[in-house]
CSV table of C-alpha atoms in Angstrom, one decimal:
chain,number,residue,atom,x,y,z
A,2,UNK,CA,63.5,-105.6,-75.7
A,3,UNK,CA,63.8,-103.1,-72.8
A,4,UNK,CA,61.7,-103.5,-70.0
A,5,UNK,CA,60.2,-100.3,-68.0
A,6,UNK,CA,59.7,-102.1,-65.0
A,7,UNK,CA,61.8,-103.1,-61.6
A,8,UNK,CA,62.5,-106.5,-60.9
A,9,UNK,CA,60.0,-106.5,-58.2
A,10,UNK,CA,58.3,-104.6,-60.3
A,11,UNK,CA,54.2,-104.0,-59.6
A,12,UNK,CA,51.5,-101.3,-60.2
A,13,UNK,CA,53.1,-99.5,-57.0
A,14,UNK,CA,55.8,-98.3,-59.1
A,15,UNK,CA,54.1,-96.8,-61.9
A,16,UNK,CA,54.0,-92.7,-61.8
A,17,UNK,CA,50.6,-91.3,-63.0
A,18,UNK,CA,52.3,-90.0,-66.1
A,19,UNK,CA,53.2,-93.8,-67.0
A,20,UNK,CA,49.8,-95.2,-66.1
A,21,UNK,CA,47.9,-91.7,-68.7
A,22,UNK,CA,50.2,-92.6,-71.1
A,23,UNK,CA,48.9,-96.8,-70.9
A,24,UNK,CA,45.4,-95.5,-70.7
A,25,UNK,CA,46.0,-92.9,-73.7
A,26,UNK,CA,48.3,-95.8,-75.9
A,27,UNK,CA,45.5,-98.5,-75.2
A,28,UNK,CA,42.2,-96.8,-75.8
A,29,UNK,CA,43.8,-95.3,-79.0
A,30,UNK,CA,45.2,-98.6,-80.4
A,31,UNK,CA,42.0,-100.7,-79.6
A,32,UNK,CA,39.6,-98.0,-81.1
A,33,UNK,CA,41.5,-98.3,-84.2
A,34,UNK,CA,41.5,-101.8,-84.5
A,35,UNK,CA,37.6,-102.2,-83.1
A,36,UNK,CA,37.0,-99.3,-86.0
A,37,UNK,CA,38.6,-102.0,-88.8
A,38,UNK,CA,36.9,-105.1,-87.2
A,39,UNK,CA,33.0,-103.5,-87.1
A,40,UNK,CA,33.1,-101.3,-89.4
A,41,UNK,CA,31.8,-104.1,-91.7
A,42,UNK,CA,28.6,-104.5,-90.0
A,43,UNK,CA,27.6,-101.2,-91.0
A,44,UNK,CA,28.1,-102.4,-94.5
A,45,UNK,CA,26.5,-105.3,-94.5
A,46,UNK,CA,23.5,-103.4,-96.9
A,47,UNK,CA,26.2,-102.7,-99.4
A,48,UNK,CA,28.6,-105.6,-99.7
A,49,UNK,CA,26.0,-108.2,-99.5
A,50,UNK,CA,24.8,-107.7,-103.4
A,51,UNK,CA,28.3,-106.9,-104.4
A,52,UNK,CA,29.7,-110.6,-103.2
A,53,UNK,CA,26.2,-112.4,-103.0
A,54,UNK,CA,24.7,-111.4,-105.8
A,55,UNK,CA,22.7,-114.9,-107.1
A,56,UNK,CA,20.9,-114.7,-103.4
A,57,UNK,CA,17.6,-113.4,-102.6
A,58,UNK,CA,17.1,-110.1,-100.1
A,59,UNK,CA,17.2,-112.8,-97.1
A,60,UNK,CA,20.3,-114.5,-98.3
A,61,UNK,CA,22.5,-111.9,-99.1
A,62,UNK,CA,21.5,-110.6,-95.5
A,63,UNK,CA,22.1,-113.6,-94.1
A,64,UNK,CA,25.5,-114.6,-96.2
A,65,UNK,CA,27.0,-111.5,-94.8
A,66,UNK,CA,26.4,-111.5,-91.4
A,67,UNK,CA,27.7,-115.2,-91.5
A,68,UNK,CA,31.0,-113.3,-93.4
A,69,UNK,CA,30.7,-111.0,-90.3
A,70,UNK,CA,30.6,-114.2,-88.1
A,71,UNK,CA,33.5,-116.6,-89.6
A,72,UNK,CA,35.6,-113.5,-87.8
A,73,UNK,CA,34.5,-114.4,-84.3
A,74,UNK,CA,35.1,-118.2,-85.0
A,75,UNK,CA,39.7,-117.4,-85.3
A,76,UNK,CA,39.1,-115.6,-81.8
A,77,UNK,CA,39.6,-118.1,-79.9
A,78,UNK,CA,42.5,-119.3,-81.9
A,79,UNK,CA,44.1,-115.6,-82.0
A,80,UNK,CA,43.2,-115.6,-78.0
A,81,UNK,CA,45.0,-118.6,-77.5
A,82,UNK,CA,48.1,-118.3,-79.5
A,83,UNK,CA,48.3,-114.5,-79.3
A,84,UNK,CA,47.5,-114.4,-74.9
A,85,UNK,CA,50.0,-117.4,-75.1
A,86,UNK,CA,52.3,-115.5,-76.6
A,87,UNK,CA,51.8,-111.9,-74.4
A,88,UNK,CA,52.6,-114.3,-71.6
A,89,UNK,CA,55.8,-115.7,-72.6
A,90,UNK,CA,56.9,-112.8,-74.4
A,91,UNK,CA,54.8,-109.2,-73.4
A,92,UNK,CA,51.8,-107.6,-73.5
A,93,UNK,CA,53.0,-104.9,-75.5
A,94,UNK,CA,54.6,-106.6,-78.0
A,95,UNK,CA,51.2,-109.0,-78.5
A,96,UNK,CA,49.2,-105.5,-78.5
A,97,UNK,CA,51.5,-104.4,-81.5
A,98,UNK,CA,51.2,-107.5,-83.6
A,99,UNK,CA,47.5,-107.6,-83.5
A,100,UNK,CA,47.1,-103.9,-84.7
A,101,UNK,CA,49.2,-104.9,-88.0
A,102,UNK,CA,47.0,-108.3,-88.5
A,103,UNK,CA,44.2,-105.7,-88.2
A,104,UNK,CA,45.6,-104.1,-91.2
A,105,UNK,CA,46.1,-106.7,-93.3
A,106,UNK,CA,42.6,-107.8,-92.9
A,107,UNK,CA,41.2,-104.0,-93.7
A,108,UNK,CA,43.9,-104.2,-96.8
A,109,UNK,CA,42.7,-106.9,-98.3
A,110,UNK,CA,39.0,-106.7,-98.2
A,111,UNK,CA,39.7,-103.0,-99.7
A,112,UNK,CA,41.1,-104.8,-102.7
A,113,UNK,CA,38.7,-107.6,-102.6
A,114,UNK,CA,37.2,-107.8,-105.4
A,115,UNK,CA,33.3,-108.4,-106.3
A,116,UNK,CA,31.6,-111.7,-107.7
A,117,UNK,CA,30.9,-109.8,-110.9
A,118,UNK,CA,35.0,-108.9,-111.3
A,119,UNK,CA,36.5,-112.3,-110.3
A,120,UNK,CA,33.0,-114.9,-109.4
A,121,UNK,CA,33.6,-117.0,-106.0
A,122,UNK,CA,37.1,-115.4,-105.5
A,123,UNK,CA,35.9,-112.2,-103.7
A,124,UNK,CA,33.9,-113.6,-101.0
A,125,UNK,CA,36.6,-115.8,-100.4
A,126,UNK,CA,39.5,-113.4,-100.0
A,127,UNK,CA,36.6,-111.5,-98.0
A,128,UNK,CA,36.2,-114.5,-95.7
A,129,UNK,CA,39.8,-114.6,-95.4
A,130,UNK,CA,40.0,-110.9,-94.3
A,131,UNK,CA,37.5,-111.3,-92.2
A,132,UNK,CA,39.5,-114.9,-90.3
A,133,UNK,CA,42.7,-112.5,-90.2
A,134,UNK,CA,40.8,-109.9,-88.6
A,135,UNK,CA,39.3,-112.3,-86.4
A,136,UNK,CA,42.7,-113.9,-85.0
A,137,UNK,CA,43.8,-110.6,-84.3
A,138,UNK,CA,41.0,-109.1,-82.3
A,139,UNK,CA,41.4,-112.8,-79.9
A,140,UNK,CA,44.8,-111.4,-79.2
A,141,UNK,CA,43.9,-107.6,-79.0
A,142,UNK,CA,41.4,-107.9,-75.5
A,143,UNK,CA,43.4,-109.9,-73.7
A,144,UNK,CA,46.7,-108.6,-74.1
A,145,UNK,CA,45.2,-104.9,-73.7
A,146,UNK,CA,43.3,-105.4,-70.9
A,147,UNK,CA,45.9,-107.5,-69.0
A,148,UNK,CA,48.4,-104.5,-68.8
A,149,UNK,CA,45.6,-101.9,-68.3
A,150,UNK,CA,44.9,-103.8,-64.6
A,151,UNK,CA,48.6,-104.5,-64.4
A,152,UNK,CA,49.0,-101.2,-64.0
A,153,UNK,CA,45.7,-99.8,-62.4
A,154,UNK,CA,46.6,-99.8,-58.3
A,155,UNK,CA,44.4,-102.3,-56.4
A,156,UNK,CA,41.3,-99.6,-55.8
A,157,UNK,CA,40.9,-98.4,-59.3
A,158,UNK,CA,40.9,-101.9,-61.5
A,159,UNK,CA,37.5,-100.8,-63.0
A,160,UNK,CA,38.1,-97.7,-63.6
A,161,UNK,CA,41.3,-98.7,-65.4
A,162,UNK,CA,39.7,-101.5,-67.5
A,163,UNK,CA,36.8,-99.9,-68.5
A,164,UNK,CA,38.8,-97.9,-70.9
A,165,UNK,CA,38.9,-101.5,-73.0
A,166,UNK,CA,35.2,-101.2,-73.1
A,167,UNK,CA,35.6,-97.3,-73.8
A,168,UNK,CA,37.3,-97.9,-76.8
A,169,UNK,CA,35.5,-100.6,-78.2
A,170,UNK,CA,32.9,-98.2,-78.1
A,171,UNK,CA,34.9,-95.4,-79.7
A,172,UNK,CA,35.7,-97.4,-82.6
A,173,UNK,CA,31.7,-98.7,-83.1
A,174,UNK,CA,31.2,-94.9,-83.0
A,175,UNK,CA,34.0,-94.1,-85.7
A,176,UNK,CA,32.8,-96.9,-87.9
A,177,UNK,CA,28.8,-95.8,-87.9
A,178,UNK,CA,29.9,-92.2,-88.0
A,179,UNK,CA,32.2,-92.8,-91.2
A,180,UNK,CA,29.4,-94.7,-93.4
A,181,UNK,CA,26.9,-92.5,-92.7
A,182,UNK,CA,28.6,-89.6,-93.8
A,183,UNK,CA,30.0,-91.5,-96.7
A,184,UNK,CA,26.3,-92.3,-97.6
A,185,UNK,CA,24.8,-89.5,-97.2
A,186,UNK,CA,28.0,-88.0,-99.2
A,187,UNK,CA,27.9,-90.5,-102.1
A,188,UNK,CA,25.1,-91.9,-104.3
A,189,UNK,CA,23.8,-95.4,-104.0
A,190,UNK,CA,25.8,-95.9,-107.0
A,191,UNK,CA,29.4,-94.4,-106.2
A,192,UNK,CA,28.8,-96.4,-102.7
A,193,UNK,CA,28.9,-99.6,-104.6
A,194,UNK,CA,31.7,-98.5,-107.0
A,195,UNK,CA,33.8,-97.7,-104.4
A,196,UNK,CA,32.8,-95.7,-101.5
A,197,UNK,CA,32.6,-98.9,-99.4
A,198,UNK,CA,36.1,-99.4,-99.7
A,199,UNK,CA,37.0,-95.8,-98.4
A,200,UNK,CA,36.5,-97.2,-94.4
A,201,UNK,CA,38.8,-100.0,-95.0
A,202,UNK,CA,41.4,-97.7,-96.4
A,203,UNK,CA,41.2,-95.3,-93.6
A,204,UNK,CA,41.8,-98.6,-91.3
A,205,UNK,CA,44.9,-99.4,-93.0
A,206,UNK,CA,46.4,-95.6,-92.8
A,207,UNK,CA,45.2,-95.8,-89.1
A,208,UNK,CA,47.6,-98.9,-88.3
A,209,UNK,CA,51.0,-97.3,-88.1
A,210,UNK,CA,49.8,-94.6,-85.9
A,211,UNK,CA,48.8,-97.2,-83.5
A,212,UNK,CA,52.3,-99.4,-84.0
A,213,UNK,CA,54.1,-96.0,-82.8
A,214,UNK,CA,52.1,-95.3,-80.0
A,215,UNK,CA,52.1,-99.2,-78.8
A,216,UNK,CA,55.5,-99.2,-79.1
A,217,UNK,CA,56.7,-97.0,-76.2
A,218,UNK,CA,54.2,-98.0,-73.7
A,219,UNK,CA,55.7,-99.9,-70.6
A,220,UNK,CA,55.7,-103.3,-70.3
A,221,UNK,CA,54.1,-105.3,-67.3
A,222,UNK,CA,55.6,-108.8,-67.8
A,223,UNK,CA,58.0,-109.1,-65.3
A,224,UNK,CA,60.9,-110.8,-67.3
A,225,UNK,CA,62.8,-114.4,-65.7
A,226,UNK,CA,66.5,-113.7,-64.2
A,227,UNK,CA,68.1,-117.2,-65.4
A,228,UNK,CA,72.1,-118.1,-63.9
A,229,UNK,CA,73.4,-116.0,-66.1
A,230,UNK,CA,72.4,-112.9,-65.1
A,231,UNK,CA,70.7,-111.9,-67.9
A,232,UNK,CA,67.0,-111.0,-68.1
A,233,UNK,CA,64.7,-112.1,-70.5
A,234,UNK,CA,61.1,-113.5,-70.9
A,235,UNK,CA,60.1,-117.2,-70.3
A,236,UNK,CA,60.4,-118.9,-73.8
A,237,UNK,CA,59.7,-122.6,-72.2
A,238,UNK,CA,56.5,-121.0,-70.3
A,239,UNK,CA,53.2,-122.7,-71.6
A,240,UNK,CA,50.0,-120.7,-70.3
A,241,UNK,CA,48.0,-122.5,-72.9
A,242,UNK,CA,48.5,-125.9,-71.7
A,243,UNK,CA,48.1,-125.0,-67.9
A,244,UNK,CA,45.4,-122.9,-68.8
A,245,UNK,CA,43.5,-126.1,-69.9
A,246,UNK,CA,45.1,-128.6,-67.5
A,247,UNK,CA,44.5,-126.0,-64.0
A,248,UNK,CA,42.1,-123.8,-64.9
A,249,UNK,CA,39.1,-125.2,-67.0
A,250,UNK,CA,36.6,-125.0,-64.2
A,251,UNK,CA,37.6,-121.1,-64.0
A,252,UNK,CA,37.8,-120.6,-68.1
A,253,UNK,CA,34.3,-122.6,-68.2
A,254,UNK,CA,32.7,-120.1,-65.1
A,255,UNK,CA,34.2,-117.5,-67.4
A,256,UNK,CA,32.6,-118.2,-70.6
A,257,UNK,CA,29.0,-118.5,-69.4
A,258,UNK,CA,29.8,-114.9,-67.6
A,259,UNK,CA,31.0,-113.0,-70.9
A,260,UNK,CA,27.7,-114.6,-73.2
A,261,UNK,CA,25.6,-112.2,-72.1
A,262,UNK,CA,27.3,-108.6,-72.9
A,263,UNK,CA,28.8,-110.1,-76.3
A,264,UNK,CA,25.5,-111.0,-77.7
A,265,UNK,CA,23.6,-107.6,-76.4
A,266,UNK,CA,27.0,-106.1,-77.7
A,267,UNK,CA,26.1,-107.4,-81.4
A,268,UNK,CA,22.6,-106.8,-81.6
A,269,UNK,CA,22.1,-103.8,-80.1
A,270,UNK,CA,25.1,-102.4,-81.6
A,271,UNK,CA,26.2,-103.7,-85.0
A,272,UNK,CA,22.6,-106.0,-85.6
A,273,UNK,CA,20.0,-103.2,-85.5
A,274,UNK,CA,20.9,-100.9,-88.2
A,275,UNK,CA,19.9,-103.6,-90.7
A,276,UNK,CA,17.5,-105.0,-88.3
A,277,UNK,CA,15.7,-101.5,-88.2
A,278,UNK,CA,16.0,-101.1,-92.3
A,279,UNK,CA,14.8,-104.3,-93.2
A,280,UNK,CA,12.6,-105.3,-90.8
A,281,UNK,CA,11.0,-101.6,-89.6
A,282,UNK,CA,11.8,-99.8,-92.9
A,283,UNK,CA,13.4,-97.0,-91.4
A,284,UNK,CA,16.3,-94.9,-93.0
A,285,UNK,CA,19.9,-96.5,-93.2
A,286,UNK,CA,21.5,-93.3,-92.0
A,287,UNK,CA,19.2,-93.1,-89.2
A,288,UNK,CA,19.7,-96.4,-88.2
A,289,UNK,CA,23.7,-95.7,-88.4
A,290,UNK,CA,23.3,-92.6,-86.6
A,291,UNK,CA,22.0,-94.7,-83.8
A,292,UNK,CA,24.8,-96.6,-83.4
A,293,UNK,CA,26.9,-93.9,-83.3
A,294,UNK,CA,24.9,-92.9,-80.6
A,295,UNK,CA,25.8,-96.5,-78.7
A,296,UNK,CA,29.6,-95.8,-79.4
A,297,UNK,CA,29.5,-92.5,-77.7
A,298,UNK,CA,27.2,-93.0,-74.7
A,299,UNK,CA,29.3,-96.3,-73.9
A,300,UNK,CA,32.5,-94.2,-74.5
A,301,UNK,CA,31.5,-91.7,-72.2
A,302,UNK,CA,30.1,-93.8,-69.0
A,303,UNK,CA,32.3,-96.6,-69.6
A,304,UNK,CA,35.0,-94.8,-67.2
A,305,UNK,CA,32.7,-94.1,-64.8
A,306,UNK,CA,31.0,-97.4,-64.2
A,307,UNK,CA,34.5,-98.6,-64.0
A,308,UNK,CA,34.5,-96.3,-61.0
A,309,UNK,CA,31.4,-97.1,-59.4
A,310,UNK,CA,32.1,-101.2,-59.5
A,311,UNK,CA,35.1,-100.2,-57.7
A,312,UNK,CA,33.6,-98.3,-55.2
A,313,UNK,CA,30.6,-100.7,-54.6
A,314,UNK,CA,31.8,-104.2,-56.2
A,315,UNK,CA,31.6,-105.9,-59.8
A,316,UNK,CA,28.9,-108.4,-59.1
A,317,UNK,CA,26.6,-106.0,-57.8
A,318,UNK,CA,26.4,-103.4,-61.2
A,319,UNK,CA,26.5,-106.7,-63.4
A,320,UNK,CA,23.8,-108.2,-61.7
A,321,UNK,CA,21.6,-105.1,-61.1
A,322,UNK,CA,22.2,-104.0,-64.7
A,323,UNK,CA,21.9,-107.7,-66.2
A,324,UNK,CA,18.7,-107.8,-63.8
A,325,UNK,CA,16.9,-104.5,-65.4
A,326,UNK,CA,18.3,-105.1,-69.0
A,327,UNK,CA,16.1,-108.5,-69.1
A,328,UNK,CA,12.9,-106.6,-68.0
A,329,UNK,CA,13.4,-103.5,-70.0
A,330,UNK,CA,13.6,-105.5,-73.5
A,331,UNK,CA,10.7,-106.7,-74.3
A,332,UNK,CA,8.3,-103.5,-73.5
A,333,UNK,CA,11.5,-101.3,-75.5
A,334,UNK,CA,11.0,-103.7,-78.8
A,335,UNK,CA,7.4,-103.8,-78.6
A,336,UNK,CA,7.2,-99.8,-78.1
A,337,UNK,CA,9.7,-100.1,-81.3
A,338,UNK,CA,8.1,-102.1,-83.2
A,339,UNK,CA,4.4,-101.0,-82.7
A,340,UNK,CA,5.0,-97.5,-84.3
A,341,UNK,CA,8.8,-97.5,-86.2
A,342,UNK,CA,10.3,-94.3,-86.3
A,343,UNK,CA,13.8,-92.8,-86.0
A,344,UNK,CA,13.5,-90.9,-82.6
A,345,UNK,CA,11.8,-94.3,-80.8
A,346,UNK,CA,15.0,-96.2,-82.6
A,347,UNK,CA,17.5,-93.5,-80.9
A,348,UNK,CA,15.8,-93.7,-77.8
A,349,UNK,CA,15.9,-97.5,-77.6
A,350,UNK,CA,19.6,-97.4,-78.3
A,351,UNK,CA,20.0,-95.1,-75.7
A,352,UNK,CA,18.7,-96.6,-73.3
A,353,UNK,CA,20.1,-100.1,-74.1
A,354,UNK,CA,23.4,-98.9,-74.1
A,355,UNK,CA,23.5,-97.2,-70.9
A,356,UNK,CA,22.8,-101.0,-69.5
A,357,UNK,CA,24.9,-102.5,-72.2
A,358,UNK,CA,28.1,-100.0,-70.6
A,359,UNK,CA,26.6,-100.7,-66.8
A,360,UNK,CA,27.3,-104.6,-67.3
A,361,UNK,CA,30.3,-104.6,-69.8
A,362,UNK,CA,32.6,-102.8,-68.2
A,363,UNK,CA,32.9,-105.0,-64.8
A,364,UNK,CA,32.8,-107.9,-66.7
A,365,UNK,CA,36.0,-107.4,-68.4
A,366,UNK,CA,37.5,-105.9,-65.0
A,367,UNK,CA,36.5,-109.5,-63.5
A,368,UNK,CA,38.2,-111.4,-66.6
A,369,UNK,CA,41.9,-110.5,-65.8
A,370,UNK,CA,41.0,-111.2,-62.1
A,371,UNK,CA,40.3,-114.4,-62.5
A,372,UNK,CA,43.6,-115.4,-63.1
A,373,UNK,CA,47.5,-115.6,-62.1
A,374,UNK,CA,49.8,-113.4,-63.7
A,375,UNK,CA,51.9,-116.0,-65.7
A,376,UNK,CA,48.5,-117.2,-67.2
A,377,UNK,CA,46.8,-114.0,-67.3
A,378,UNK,CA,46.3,-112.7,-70.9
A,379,UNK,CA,46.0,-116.4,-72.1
A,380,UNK,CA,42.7,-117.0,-69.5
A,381,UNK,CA,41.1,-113.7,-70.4
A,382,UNK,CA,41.6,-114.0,-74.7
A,383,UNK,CA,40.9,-118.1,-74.3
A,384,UNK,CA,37.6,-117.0,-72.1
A,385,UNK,CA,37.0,-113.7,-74.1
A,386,UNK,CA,37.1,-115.5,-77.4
A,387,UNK,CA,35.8,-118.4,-76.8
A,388,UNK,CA,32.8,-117.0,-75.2
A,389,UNK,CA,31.9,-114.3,-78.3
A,390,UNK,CA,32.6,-116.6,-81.0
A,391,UNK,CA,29.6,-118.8,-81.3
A,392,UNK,CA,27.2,-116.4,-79.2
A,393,UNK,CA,28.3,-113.0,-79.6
A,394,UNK,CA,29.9,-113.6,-83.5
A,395,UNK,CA,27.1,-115.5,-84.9
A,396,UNK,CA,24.5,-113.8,-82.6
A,397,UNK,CA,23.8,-111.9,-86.0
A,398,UNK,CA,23.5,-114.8,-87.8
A,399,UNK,CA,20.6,-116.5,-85.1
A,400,UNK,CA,18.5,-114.0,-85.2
A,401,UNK,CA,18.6,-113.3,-88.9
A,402,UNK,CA,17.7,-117.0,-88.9
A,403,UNK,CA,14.6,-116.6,-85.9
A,404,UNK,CA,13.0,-113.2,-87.7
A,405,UNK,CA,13.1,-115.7,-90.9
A,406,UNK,CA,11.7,-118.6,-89.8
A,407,UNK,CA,9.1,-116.9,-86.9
A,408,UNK,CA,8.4,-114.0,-89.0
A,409,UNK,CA,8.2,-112.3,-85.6
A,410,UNK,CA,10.3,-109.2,-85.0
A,411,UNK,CA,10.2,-109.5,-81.6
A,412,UNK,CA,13.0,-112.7,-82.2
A,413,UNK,CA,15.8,-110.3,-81.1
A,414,UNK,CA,14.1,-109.7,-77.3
A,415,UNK,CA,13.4,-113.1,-77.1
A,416,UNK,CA,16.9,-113.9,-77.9
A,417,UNK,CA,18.9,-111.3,-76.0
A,418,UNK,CA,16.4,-112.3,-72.8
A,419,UNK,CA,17.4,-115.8,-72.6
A,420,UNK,CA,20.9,-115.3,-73.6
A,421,UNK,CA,21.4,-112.5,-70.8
A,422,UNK,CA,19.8,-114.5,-68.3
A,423,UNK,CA,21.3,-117.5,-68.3
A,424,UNK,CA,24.8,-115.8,-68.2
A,425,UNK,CA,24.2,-113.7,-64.9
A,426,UNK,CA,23.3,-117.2,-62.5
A,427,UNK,CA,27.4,-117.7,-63.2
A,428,UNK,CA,28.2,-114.7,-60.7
A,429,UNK,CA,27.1,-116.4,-57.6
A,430,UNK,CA,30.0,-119.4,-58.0
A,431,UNK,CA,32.3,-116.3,-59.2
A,432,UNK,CA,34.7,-114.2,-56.5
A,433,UNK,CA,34.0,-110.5,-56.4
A,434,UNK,CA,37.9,-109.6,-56.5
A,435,UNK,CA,37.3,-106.1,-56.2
A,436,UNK,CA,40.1,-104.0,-53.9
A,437,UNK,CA,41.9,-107.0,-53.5
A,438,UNK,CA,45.3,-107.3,-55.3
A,439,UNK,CA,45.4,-108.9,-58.7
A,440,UNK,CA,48.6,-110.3,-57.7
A,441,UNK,CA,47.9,-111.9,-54.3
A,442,UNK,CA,47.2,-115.5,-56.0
A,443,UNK,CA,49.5,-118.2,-56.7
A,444,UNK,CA,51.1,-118.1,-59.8
């Protein structure tokens, strides 16, 4: 494997035209796989009586989104074994193996095929898909965002980063932006034939693009120099063990600080378009077309909160954002609610992600940050995945379960307040590293 990078190689020695080209590779390759991995939320309204037929309205609803979920529970196990293995081994080569997981997942759910063609064997090669895709997405965060910072010089971190968050957006925004026009294209009838496949497809023709472009981006992992001369990575290296043997009081303060922008990540962008339909009655393309205003407004501002935490400090935007996010919820449902419509939906998306971008973005800035080099990508994906698995993955799932059991629709204010709450008192035992150089801690 060549290596683009001195011996004493840092982000002093990237030129601009190396560090575009990272941006460029990264936001391209993520979008793609975010657009395979979400694009089955938008779905949900579709595949649900194709695979859960013998369930009522609630349960196919419900069935699904735990299908959705069982994705976010391999995170942690793709974050481990995948940032494990970007550590010993490269970012970039961990980034290229996680875009053609990605595929096979989309491949095989496009083939998957319905209770009524095989019984019980669909939704299980679904809920394999959907593990596959899972473990891949673990691996795809950390690995991405570690050489985004790697290369970013000490002053423009956030803005670097925030290109992760960018393109997560970008591929929410792809997804909604593709079933929508497929439904309003197709008939209800040709979308359960086969139109719901056609996303999945486009994800697999996608997934080469990305392997190319991933391919000739430069590496950051500074390679070991053994007796011999000869360079190569650090096959006995073990970031997974001393990730849980040094640095479990950091993974732990980690956690509780991602909880917060995974679960308002879910609900206000994948949950609300079948929240909105079932619960408010309101269009499905409308309520797609809102998330596909989510993906765009976070794609656009992303880069610039990146620029503003690094002009006036990650804990500060979090917190402020985090602060006005918890106040603004409740009066934005209950305006919602009170009179459903599809310009009070758009405006509530809106508005909720402008502060979904405002505290997202530092946060996976401050990830990376919080650890060494040699352990890097495996803290992030270990912290990244194991805080979305259970509270951003199955965040879907709860408040299915609370609109169910309360039969009030304000469950998913309720839910997001106490979730983003209790995940912003972590930032005062957390080090603003902002300016400082990644780098400067012991390895």
């Amino acid at each position: 494997m060549s290596i683009a990078i001195a011996a004493s190689g840092g982000p002093q020695l990237y030129t601009p035209s190396m560090r575009r080209r990272v941006i460029a590779g990264t936001t391209i390759g993520n979008a793609l796989e975010f657009f395979d991995f979400t694009v089955f939320t938008f779905l949900m309204l579709v595949i649900g009586p194709l695979f859960f037929p013998a369930a009522s309205g609630y349960g196919q609803l419900l069935l699904t989104t735990a299908t959705f979920g069982v994705g976010f529970l391999m995170r942690p196990v793709g974050g481990m074994l995948i940032g494990s293995y970007a550590d010993r081994y490269g970012r970039r080569a961990a980034m290229t193996l996680t875009l053609w997981l990605m595929g096979l997942g989309c491949a095989l759910i496009a083939v998957a095929p319905t209770y009524a063609q095989m019984g019980v064997a669909g939704p299980v090669l679904m809920v394999l898909a959907r593990l596959i895709q899972g473990f891949a997405a673990g691996g795809e965060v950390g690995a991405s965002t570690t050489l985004l910072v790697e290369h970013a010089p000490s002053s423009q971190r956030g803005f670097y980063s925030s290109w992760q968050f960018g393109s997560q957006s970008l591929g929410v925004m792809l997804g909604a932006l593709t079933v929508a026009i497929l439904m309003g294209a197709l008939t209800k009838e040709q979308m359960q034939e086969w139109g719901w496949r056609v996303p999945f497809v486009i994800g697999i023709l996608t997934v080469p693009v990305g392997a190319y472009i991933r391919r000739n981006l430069e590496e950051t992992l500074e390679p070991a120099t053994p007796a011999s001369g000869r360079r190569e990575f650090a096959a006995e290296h073990q970031p997974l063990r001393r990730i849980f043997t040094e640095y479990k009081g950091t993974v732990a303060k980690g956690i509780l600080l991602v909880i917060g922008g995974m679960v308002c990540a879910q609900i206000i962008g994948f949950y609300m378009p079948a929240y909105a339909t079932k619960e408010l009655g309101l269009p499905a393309t409308s309520t797609l077309f809102a998330s596909v205003v989510l993906g765009a407004i976070g794609f656009v501002l992303a880069p610039f909160v990146g620029m503003l935490a690094d002009r006036v400090g990650r804990k500060r935007v979090i917190f402020w954002s985090r602060a006005v996010t918890v106040c603004a919820l409740l009066p934005c449902f209950e305006w919602l609610v009170s009179a459903p419509s599809s310009a009070r939906l758009m405006t509530v998306i809106a508005l909720l992600a402008v502060l979904l971008a405002m505290q997202t973005a530092p946060v996976i800035t401050m990830l990376p940050e919080l650890f060494p080099k040699a352990v890097r990508t495996t803290g992030m994906s270990v912290v990244y995945g194991l805080g979305i698995s259970v509270f951003g993955g199955f965040a879907q799932f709860f408040v299915t379960w609370l609109l169910h059991v309360t039969g009030n629709p304000m469950a998913p204010a309720w839910y997001l307040m106490v979730t983003v709450t209790l995940s912003t008192v972590v930032l005062f035992w957390i080090q603003d590293r902002t300016g400082h150089d990644i780098d400067s801690q012991e390895s």
